[in-house]
Coordinates of C-alpha atoms in Angstrom, one line a residue:
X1 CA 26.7 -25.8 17.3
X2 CA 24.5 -24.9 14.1
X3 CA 24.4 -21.7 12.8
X4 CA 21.4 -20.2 14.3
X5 CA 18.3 -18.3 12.0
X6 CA 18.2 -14.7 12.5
X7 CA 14.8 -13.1 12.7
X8 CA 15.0 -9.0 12.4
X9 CA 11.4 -7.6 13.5
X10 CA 11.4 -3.5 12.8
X11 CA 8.8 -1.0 13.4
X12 CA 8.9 2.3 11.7
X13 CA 9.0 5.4 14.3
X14 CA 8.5 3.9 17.5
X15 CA 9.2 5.5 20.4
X16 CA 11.1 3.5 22.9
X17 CA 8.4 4.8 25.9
X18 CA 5.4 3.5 24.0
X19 CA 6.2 -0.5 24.9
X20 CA 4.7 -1.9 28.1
X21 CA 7.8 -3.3 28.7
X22 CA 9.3 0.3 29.0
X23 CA 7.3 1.7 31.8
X24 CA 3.9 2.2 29.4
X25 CA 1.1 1.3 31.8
X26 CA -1.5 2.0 28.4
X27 CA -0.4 0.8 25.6
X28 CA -1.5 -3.0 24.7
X29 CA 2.2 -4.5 24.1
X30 CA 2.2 -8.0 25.3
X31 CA 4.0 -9.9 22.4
X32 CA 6.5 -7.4 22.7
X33 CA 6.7 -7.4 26.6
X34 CA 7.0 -11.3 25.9
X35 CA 9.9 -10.8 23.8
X36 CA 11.9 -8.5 26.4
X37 CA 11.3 -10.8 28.8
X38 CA 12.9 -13.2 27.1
X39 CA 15.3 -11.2 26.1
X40 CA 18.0 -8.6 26.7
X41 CA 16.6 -5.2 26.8
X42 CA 18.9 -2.1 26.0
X43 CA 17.4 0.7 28.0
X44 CA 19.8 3.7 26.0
X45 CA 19.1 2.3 22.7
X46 CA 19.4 5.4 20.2
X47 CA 19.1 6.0 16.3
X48 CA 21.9 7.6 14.6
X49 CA 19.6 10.0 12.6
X50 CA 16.4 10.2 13.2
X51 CA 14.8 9.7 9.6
X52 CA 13.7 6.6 7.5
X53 CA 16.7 6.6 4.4
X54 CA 19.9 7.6 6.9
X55 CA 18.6 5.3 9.7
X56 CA 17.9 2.2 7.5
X57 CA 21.2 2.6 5.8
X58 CA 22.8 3.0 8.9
X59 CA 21.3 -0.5 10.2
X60 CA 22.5 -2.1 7.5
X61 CA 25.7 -0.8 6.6
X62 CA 26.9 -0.3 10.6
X63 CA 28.1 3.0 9.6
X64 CA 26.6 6.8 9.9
X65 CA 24.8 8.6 7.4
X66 CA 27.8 11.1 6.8
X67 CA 30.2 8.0 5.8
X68 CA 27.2 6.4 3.4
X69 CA 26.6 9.0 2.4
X70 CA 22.2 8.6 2.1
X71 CA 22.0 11.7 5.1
X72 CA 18.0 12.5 3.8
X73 CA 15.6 10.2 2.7
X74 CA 16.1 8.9 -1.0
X75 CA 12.9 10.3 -2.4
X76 CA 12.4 13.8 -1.6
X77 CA 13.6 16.7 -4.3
X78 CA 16.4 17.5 -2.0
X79 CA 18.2 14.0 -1.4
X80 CA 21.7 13.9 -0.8
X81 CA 21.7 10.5 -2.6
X82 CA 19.0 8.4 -4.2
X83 CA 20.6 5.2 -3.8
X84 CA 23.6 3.7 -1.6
X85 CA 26.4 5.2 -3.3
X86 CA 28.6 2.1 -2.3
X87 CA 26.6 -1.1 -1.9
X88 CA 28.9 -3.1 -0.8
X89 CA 28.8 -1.1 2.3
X90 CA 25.5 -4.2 3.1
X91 CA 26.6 -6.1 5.4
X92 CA 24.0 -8.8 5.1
X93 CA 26.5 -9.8 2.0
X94 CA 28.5 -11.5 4.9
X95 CA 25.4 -14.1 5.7
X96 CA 25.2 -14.9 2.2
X97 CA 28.8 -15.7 1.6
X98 CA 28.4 -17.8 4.7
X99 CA 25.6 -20.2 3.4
X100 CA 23.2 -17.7 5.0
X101 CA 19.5 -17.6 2.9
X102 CA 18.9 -13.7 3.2
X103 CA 15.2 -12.4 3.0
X104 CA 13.5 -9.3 3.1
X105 CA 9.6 -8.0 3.7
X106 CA 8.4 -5.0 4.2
X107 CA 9.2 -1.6 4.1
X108 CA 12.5 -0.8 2.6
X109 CA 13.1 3.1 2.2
X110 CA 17.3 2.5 0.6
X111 CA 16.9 3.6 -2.5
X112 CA 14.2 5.6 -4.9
X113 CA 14.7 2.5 -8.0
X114 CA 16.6 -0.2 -6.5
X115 CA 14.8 -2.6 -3.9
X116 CA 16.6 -5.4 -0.9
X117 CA 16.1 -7.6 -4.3
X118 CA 18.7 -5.7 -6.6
X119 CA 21.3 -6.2 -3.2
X120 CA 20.8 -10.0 -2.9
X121 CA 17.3 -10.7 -1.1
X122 CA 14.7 -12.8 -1.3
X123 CA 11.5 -12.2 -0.7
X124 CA 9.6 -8.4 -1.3
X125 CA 11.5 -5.6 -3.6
X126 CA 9.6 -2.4 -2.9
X127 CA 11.9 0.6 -3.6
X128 CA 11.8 3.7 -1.9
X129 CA 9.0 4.2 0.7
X130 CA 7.3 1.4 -1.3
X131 CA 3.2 1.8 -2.4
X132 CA 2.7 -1.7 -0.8
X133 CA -1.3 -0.8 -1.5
X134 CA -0.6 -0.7 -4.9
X135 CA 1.3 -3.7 -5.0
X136 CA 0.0 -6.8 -7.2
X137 CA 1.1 -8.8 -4.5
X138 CA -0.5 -7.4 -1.8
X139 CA -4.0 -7.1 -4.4
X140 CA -3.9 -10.8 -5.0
X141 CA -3.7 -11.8 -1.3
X142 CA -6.5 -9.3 -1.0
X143 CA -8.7 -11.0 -3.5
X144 CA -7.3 -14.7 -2.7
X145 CA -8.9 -14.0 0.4
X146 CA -11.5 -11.8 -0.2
X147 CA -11.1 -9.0 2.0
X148 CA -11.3 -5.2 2.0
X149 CA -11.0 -2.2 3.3
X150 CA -12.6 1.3 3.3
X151 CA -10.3 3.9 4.9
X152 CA -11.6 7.0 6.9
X153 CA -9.4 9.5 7.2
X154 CA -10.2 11.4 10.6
X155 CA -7.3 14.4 11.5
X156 CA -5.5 16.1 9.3
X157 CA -2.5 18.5 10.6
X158 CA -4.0 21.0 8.0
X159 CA -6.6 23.4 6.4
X160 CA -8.6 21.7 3.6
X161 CA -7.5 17.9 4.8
X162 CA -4.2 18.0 3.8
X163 CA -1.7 16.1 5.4
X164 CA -3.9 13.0 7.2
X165 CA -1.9 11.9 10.5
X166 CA -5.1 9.5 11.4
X167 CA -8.5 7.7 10.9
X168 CA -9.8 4.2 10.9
X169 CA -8.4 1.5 8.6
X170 CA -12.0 0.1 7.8
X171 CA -11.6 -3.3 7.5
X172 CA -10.4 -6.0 9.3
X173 CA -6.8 -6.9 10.8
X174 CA -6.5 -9.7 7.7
X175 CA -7.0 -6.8 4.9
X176 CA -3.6 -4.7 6.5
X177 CA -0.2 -4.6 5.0
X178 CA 1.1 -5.7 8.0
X179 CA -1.0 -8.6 8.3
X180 CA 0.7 -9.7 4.3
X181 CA 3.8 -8.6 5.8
X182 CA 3.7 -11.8 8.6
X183 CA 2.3 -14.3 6.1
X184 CA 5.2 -13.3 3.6
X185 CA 7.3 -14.1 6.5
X186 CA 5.9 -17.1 7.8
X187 CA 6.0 -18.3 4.4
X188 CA 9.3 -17.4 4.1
X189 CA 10.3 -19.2 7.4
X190 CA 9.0 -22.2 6.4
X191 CA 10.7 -22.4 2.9
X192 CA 14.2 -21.8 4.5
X193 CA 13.0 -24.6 7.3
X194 CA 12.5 -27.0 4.8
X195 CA 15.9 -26.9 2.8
X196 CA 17.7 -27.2 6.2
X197 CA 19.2 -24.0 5.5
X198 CA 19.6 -21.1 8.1
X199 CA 17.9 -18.2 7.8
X200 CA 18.4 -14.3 8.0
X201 CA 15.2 -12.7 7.6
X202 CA 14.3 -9.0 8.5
X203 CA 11.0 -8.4 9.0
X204 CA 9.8 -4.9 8.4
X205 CA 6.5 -3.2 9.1
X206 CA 5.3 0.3 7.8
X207 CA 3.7 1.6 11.4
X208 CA 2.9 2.8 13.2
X209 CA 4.6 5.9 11.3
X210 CA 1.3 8.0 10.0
X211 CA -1.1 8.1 9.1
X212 CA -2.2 5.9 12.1
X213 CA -4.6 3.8 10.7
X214 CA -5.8 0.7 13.1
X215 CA -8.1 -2.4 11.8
X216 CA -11.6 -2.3 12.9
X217 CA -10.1 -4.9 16.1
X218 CA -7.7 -2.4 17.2
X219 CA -9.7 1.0 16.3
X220 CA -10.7 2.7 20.2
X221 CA -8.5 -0.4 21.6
X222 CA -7.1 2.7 24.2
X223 CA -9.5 4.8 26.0
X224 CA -8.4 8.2 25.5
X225 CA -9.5 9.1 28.8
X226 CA -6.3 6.9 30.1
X227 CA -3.8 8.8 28.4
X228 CA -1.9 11.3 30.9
X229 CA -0.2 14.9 28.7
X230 CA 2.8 15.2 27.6
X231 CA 5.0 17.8 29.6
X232 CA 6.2 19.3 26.7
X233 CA 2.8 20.3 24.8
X234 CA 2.3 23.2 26.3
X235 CA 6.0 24.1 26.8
X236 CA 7.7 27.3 26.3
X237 CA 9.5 27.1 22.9
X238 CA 11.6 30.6 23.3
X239 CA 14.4 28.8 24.1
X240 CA 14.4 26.0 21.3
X241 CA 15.9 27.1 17.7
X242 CA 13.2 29.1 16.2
X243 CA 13.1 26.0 13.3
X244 CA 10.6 24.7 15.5
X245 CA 8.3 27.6 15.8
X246 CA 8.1 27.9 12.4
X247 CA 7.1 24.6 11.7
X248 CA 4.4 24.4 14.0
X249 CA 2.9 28.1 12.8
X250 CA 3.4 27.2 9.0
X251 CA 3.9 23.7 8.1
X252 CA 1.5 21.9 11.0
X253 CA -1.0 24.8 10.9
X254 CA -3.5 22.5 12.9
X255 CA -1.2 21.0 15.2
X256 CA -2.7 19.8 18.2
X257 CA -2.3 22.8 20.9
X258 CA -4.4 21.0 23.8
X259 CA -4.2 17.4 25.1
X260 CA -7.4 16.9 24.3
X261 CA -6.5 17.1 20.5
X262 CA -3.3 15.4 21.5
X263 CA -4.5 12.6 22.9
X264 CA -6.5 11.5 20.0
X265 CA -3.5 11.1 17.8
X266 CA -1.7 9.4 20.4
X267 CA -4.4 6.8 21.1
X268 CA -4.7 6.2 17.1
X269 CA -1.1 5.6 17.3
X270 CA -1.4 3.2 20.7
X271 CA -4.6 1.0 18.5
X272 CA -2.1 0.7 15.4
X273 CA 1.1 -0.4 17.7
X274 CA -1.4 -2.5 19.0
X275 CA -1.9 -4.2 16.1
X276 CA 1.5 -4.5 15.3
X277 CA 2.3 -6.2 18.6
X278 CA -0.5 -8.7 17.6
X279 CA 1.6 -9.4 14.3
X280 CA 4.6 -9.9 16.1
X281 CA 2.6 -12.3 18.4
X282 CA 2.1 -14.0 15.4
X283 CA 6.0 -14.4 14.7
X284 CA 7.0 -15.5 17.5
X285 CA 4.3 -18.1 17.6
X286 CA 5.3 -19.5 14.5
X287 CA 9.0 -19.9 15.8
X288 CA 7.2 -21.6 18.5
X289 CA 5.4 -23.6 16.4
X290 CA 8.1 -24.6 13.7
X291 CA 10.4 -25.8 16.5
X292 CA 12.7 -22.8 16.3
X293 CA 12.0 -20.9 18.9
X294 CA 15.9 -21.9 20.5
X295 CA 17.4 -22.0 17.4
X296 CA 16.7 -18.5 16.2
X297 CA 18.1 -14.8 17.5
X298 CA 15.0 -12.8 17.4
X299 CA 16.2 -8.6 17.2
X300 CA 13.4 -5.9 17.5
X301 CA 14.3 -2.3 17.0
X302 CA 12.8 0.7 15.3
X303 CA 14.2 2.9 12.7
X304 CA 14.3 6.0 14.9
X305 CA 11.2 7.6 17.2
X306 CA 8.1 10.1 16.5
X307 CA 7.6 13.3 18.1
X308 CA 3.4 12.6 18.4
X309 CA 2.4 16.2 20.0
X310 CA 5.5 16.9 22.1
X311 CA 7.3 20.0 22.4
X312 CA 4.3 22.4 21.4
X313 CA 2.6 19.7 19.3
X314 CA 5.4 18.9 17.0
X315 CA 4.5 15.8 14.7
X316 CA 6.3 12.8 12.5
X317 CA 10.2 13.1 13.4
X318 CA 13.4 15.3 12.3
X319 CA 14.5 16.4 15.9
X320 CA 17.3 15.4 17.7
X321 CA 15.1 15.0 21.2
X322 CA 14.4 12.2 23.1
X323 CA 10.7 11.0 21.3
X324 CA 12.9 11.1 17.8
X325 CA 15.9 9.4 18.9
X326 CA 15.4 6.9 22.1
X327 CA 14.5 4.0 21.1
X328 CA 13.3 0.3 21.9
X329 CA 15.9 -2.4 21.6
X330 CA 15.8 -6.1 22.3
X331 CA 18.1 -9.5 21.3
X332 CA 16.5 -12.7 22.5
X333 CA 18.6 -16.0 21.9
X334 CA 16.6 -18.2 24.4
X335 CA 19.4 -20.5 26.2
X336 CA 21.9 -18.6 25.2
X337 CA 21.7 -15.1 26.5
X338 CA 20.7 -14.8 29.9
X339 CA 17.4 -12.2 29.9
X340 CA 17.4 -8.5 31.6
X341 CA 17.9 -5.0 31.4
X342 CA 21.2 -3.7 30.1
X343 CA 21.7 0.4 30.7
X344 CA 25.2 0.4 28.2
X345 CA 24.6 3.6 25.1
X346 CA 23.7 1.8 22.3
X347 CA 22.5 2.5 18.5
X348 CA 20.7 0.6 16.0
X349 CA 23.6 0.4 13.8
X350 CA 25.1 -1.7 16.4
X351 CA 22.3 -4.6 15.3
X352 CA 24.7 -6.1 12.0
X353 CA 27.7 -6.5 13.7
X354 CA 26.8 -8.0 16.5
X355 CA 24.5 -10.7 14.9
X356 CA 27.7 -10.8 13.2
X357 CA 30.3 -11.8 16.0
X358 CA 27.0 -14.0 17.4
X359 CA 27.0 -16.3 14.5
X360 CA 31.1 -16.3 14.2
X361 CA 31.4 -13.8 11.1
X362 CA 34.6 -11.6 11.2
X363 CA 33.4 -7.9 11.6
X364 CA 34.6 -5.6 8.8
X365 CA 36.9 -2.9 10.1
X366 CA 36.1 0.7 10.3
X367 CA 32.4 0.6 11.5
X368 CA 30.7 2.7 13.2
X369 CA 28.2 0.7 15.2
X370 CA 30.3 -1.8 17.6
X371 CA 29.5 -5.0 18.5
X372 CA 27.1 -5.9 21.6
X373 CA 27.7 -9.4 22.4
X374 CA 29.9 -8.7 25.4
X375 CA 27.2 -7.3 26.5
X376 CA 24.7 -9.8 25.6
X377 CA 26.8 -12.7 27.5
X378 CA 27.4 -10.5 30.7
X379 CA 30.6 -10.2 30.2
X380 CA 31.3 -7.3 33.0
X381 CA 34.7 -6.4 32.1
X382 CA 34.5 -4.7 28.6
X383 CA 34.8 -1.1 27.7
X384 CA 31.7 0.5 27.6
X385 CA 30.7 4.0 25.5
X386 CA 31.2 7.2 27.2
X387 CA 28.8 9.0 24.9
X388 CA 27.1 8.8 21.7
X389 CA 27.0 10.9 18.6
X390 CA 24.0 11.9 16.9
X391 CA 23.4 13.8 13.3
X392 CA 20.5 14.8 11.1
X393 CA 20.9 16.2 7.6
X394 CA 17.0 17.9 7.2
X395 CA 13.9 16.3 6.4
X396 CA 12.4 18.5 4.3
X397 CA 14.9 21.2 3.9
X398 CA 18.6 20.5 4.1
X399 CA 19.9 21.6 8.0
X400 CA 22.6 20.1 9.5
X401 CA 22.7 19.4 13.3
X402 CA 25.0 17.1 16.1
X403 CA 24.0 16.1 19.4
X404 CA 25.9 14.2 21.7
X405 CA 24.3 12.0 25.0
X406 CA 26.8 11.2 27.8
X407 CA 27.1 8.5 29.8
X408 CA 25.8 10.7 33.0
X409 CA 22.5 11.8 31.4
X410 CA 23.3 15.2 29.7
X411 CA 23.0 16.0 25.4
X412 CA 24.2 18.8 23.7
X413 CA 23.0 19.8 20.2
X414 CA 24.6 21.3 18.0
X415 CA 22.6 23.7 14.9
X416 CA 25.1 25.9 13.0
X417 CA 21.8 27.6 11.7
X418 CA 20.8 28.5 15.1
X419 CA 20.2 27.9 18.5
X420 CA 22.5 25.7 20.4
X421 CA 20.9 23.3 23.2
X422 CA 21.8 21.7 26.2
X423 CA 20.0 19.3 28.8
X424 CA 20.4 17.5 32.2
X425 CA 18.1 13.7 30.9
X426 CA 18.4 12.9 34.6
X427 CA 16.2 16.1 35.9
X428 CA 14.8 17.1 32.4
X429 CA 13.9 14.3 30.9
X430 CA 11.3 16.0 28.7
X431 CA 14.3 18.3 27.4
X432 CA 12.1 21.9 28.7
X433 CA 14.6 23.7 30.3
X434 CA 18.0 24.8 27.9
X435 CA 20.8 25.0 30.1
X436 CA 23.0 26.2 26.8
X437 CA 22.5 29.9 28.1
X438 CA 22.5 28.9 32.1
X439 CA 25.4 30.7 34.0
X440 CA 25.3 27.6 36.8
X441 CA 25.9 25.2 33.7
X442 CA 28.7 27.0 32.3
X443 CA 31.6 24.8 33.1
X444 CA 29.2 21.3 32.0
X445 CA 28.2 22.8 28.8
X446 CA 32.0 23.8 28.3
X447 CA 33.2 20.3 28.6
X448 CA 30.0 18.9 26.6
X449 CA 31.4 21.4 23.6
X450 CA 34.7 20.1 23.9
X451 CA 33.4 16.5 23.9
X452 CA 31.4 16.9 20.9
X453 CA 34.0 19.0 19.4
X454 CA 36.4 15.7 19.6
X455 CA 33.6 13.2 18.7
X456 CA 33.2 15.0 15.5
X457 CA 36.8 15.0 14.5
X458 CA 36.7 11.0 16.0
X459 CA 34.6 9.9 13.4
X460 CA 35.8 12.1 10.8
X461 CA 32.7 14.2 10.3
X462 CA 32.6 16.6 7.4
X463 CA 31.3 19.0 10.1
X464 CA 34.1 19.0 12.1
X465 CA 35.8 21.9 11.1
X466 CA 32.6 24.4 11.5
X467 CA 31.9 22.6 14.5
X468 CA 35.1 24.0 16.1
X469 CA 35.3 27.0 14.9
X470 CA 31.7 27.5 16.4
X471 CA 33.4 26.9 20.0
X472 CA 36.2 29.5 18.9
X473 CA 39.3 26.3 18.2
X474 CA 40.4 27.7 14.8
X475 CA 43.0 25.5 13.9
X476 CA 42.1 22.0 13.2
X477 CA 43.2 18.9 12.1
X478 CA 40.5 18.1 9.8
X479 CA 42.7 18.6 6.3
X480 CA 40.1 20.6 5.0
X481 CA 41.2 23.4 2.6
X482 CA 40.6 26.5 4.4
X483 CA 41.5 29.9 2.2
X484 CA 41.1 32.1 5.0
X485 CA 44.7 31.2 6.6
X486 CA 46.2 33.1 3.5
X487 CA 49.6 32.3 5.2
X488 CA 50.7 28.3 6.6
X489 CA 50.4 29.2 10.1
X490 CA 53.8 27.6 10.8
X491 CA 55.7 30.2 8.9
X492 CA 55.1 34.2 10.3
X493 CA 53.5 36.0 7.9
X494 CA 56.0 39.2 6.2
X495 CA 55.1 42.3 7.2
X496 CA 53.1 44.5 4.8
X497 CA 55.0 47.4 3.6
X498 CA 54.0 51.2 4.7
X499 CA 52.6 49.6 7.7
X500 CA 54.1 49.2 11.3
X501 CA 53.9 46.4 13.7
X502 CA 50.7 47.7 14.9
X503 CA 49.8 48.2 12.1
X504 CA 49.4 51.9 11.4
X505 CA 50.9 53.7 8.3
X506 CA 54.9 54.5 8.6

C-alpha cells in the first residue's frame, strides 16, 4: 500500500465539551461532528500542559515540557526557553527522511525568532505567537481579493479597555486569518497532489483562543438565550489555592460574575468555533474533491482547553481543571480504521508517534506520548494507561504544579506553593467540591499521593524529589544533591561530643 497523506487540523484552546459531537447540543459543529463520525473519537483526550509553547512542543516532540525543556510560552519576560533547546527532538524530521513533503500553516508558537521553516517546513514561518495581521502575505491576499475588515472590540476583562476577550470581526468570513489559513492549505494540497508525492501537512488555526472575534456570517450565530450556566461560576473558591482568588480580584478585575455576562463571552466564542468548523468543512471537502479523501489520515486536536467563565469567572487557560486540560481528539483513516468512541487516557503528544507506527516509521525510544494505533485497529488486547500525568510551569508568573487523572475518574493536583486538590470526575465533574481535606477520602487521596508520587519519579521529573518530601518520603532515588543529609544515610552518623544519646550535655 501507498504511503498515505497526513492532514493535522489544530484549533487553539478548545475545550473538548464545546463540539456537537461531544454532547454540545448549541454549538454549530457539523464539519467536525462529520469528521468524528468518521472517525475514532478519544473521549479522555488530555493536554500535557495546558499553555500554547509547552503544549505545541510537546505535540511535536512526543515528549513533556520538563524533558524539552520550553515549560512557558517562548515570548513572555519569564520563559524558561525561547527556542527548542534541542531540535532534533521534531519528530516530523522522520517524514522527511522518509520521502514525506512536510508543510506547515498557521499558528506556530515554538520559538520567539525561529519559525516551522528554520526546522524543515514548507509553507508559513511565523515565529512566536505570529502577527499573521501584519503579515505581507496575509495583506496581499487581502488586497488580491479586495476585502476588509473593521474590528469592534466589545468586552474587555478590564478597567479602561484593557485586555479585549471579544467583539465582532467586521468583515466577512473571506477577510479572516483563518479563511488564508485554508487556501494556504488547499494550495498546499494540491502542489504535493501534483508531484505524486505524499503529504504531511498540519494545519493550524489561531481560534478560537481570544479575543473571540466571528465574521459578520458567524457574529450572533448562537442565541444567548440557549446557553445553560456553568456550575462552577458562582462556586465557592475557599477551597481552591488562593492563586485563583487573586487572579480574578486583580488581574480579571471585570470578570464576568453572573451568567448573564458569562454567556456573552461564551456565545462569541461558540460564533468563532463556528466559523472554524466552516473552515474545516472546507478541508475536508477538498480531500473529497482531490480524490483523497481514502488516502489521507485526517487528526484534529487542540493545543490544550480555555477556562471561558468557570470556576468564579476564570478566563484564557493556566489551570490544571478539566475546561484547560480535556480535550477533543479524533483520527479518521476512512477504510482503514473502523469509526467510534474509544474511552482509553490519551494526550496530544501521543498524535506523532502514532501517525508514526500508521505510516510504518520506527518510533524513537524514550517518548513520552505512546502510540495509539492499537487502539485505532481495535485491537482489545493491549495494555492500556492507568493514569496520566499532568504539569504546568506558570503562565505569567513561574508556578510549578502536577496533577494526575486515573483510570477510575479521580485527579489530584499537586501546588508546592499552596493548596493541594483532589476530585471524584465521576460525581464532580465540574471539580467544586476538594476532597484533599475530606476525612471519608482519606485512604483515596493517600493512594492518589502515592501514585503521583511514583509517576513523578517514572518520568524522571525534576520535581520529584519536593514532590515526595511534600507527602513526608524523605529519601529518594532521584540523584539529586541534597545538603541537608549532612551524613550518607547508609553510614550512622558519630556522636557529637559533650552530648549524650539523647542528646543532652554529659
Amino acid at each position: 500500500m501507498d504511503s498515505p497523506n497526513i492532514l493535522w487540523i489544530g484549533f487553539d484552546q478548545i475545550r473538548f465539551d464545546t463540539l456537537g459531537w461531544n454532547g454540545n447540543s448549541v454549538c454549530q459543529t457539523p464539519n467536525l461532528d462529520r469528521l468524528g463520525s468518521e472517525g475514532v473519537s478519544f473521549s479522555r483526550a488530555y493536554t500535557p500542559c495546558s499553555l500554547c509553547t509547552p503544549a505545541r512542543a510537546s505535540m511535536f516532540t512526543g515528549l513533556y515540557a520538563f524533558r524539552h525543556g520550553m515549560g512557558t510560552n517562548c515570548d513572555m519576560y519569564h520563559a524558561l526557553a525561547t527556542e527548542l533547546p534541542e531540535p532534533q527532538q521534531l519528530l516530523h524530521t522522520y517524514f522527511k527522511e522518509s520521502g514525506y513533503r512536510c508543510g506547515y500553516l498557521g499558528k506556530w508558537h515554538v520559538g520567539k525568532e525561529k519559525g516551522p521553516g528554520d526546522y524543515g517546513f514548507e509553507g508559513m514561518n511565523l515565529p512566536g505567537y505570529g502577527d499573521i495581521q501584519r503579515n505581507p502575505g496575509f495583506k496581499n491576499y487581502l488586497k488580491h481579493n479586495g476585502l476588509s475588515y473593521t474590528p469592534e472590540p466589545q468586552i474587555y476583562l478590564n478597567p479602561d479597555n484593557q485586555t479585549l476577550i471579544g467583539g465582532r470581526w467586521g468583515g466577512p468570513v473571506e477577510s479572516t486569518p483563518a479563511h488564508y489559513i485554508t487556501e494556504r492549505t488547499m494550495e498546499m494540497i494540491d502542489r504535493c497532489h501534483s508531484s505524486g508525492t505524499p503529504f504531511f501537512i498540519i494545519c493550524q488555526y489561531w481560534g478560537p483562543h481570544g479575543p473571540h472575534m466571528p465574521p459578520d456570517e458567524f457574529y450572533g450565530r448562537h442565541d444567548r438565550e440557549d446557553l445553560e450556566p456553568w456550575p462552577s461560576l458562582r462556586e465557592d473558591l475557599s477551597a481552591k489555592p488562593y492563586r485563583i482568588r487573586r487572579e480574578l480580584d486583580d488581574f480579571f478585575r471585570d470578570h464576568p460574575k453572573t451568567w448573564q455576562q458569562a454567556r456573552e463571552i461564551v456565545g462569541l466564542y461558540y460564533d468563532q468555533t463556528a466559523m472554524l468548523d466552516y473552515e474545516v468543512g472546507r478541508l475536508l471537502d477538498h480531500l473529497e474533491d482531490r480524490g483523497l479523501h481514502d488516502s489521507t489520515i485526517v487528526v484534529f486536536a487542540s493545543d490544550h482547553g480555555d477556562m471561558t467563565g468557570c470556576h468564579g469567572g476564570m478566563m484564557d487557560k493556566g489551570l490544571l481543571y478539566e475546561e484547560a486540560h480535556h480535550i477533543p481528539l479524533i483520527f479518521s483513516w476512512p477504510g482503514q480504521w473502523n469509526p467510534g468512541r474509544r474511552k482509553d487516557l490519551t494526550l496530544n503528544m501521543d498524535i506523532m508517534p502514532t501517525l508514526m507506527r500508521s505510516t510504518g516509521l520506527s518510533v524513537p525510544e524514550g517518548l513520552d506520548g505512546t502510540s495509539l494505533l492499537d487502539a485505532l485497529q481495535d485491537r482489545p488486547q493491549r495494555e492500556l494507561r492507568q493514569e496520566l500525568y499532568l504539569e504546568f510551569h506558570g503562565l505569567r508568573f513561574l508556578y510549578s504544579q502536577r496533577a494526575l487523572v486515573t483510570d477510575d475518574g479521580w485527579k489530584y493536583i499537586f501546588t508546592p506553593s499552596d493548596r493541594d486538590e483532589v476530585y471524584d470526575l465521576n460525581n464532580d465533574p465540574a471539580e467544586m467540591n476538594n476532597l484533599r481535606f475530606n476525612p471519608e477520602a482519606a485512604s483515596k487521596v493517600a493512594e492518589l499521593q502515592e501514585r503521583i508520587r511514583l509517576a513523578a519519579a517514572g518520568f524522571n521529573d525534576p520535581l520529584q524529589d519536593c514532590l515526595s518530601k511534600f507527602f513526608g518520603i524523605w529519601y529518594t532515588q532521584s540523584g539529586q544533591i541534597d545538603a541537608s543529609k549532612f551524613f550518607d544515610r547508609d553510614v550512622q552518623p558519630a556522636r557529637p561530643q559533650g552530648k549524650s544519646e539523647a542528646g543532652d550535655p554529659l
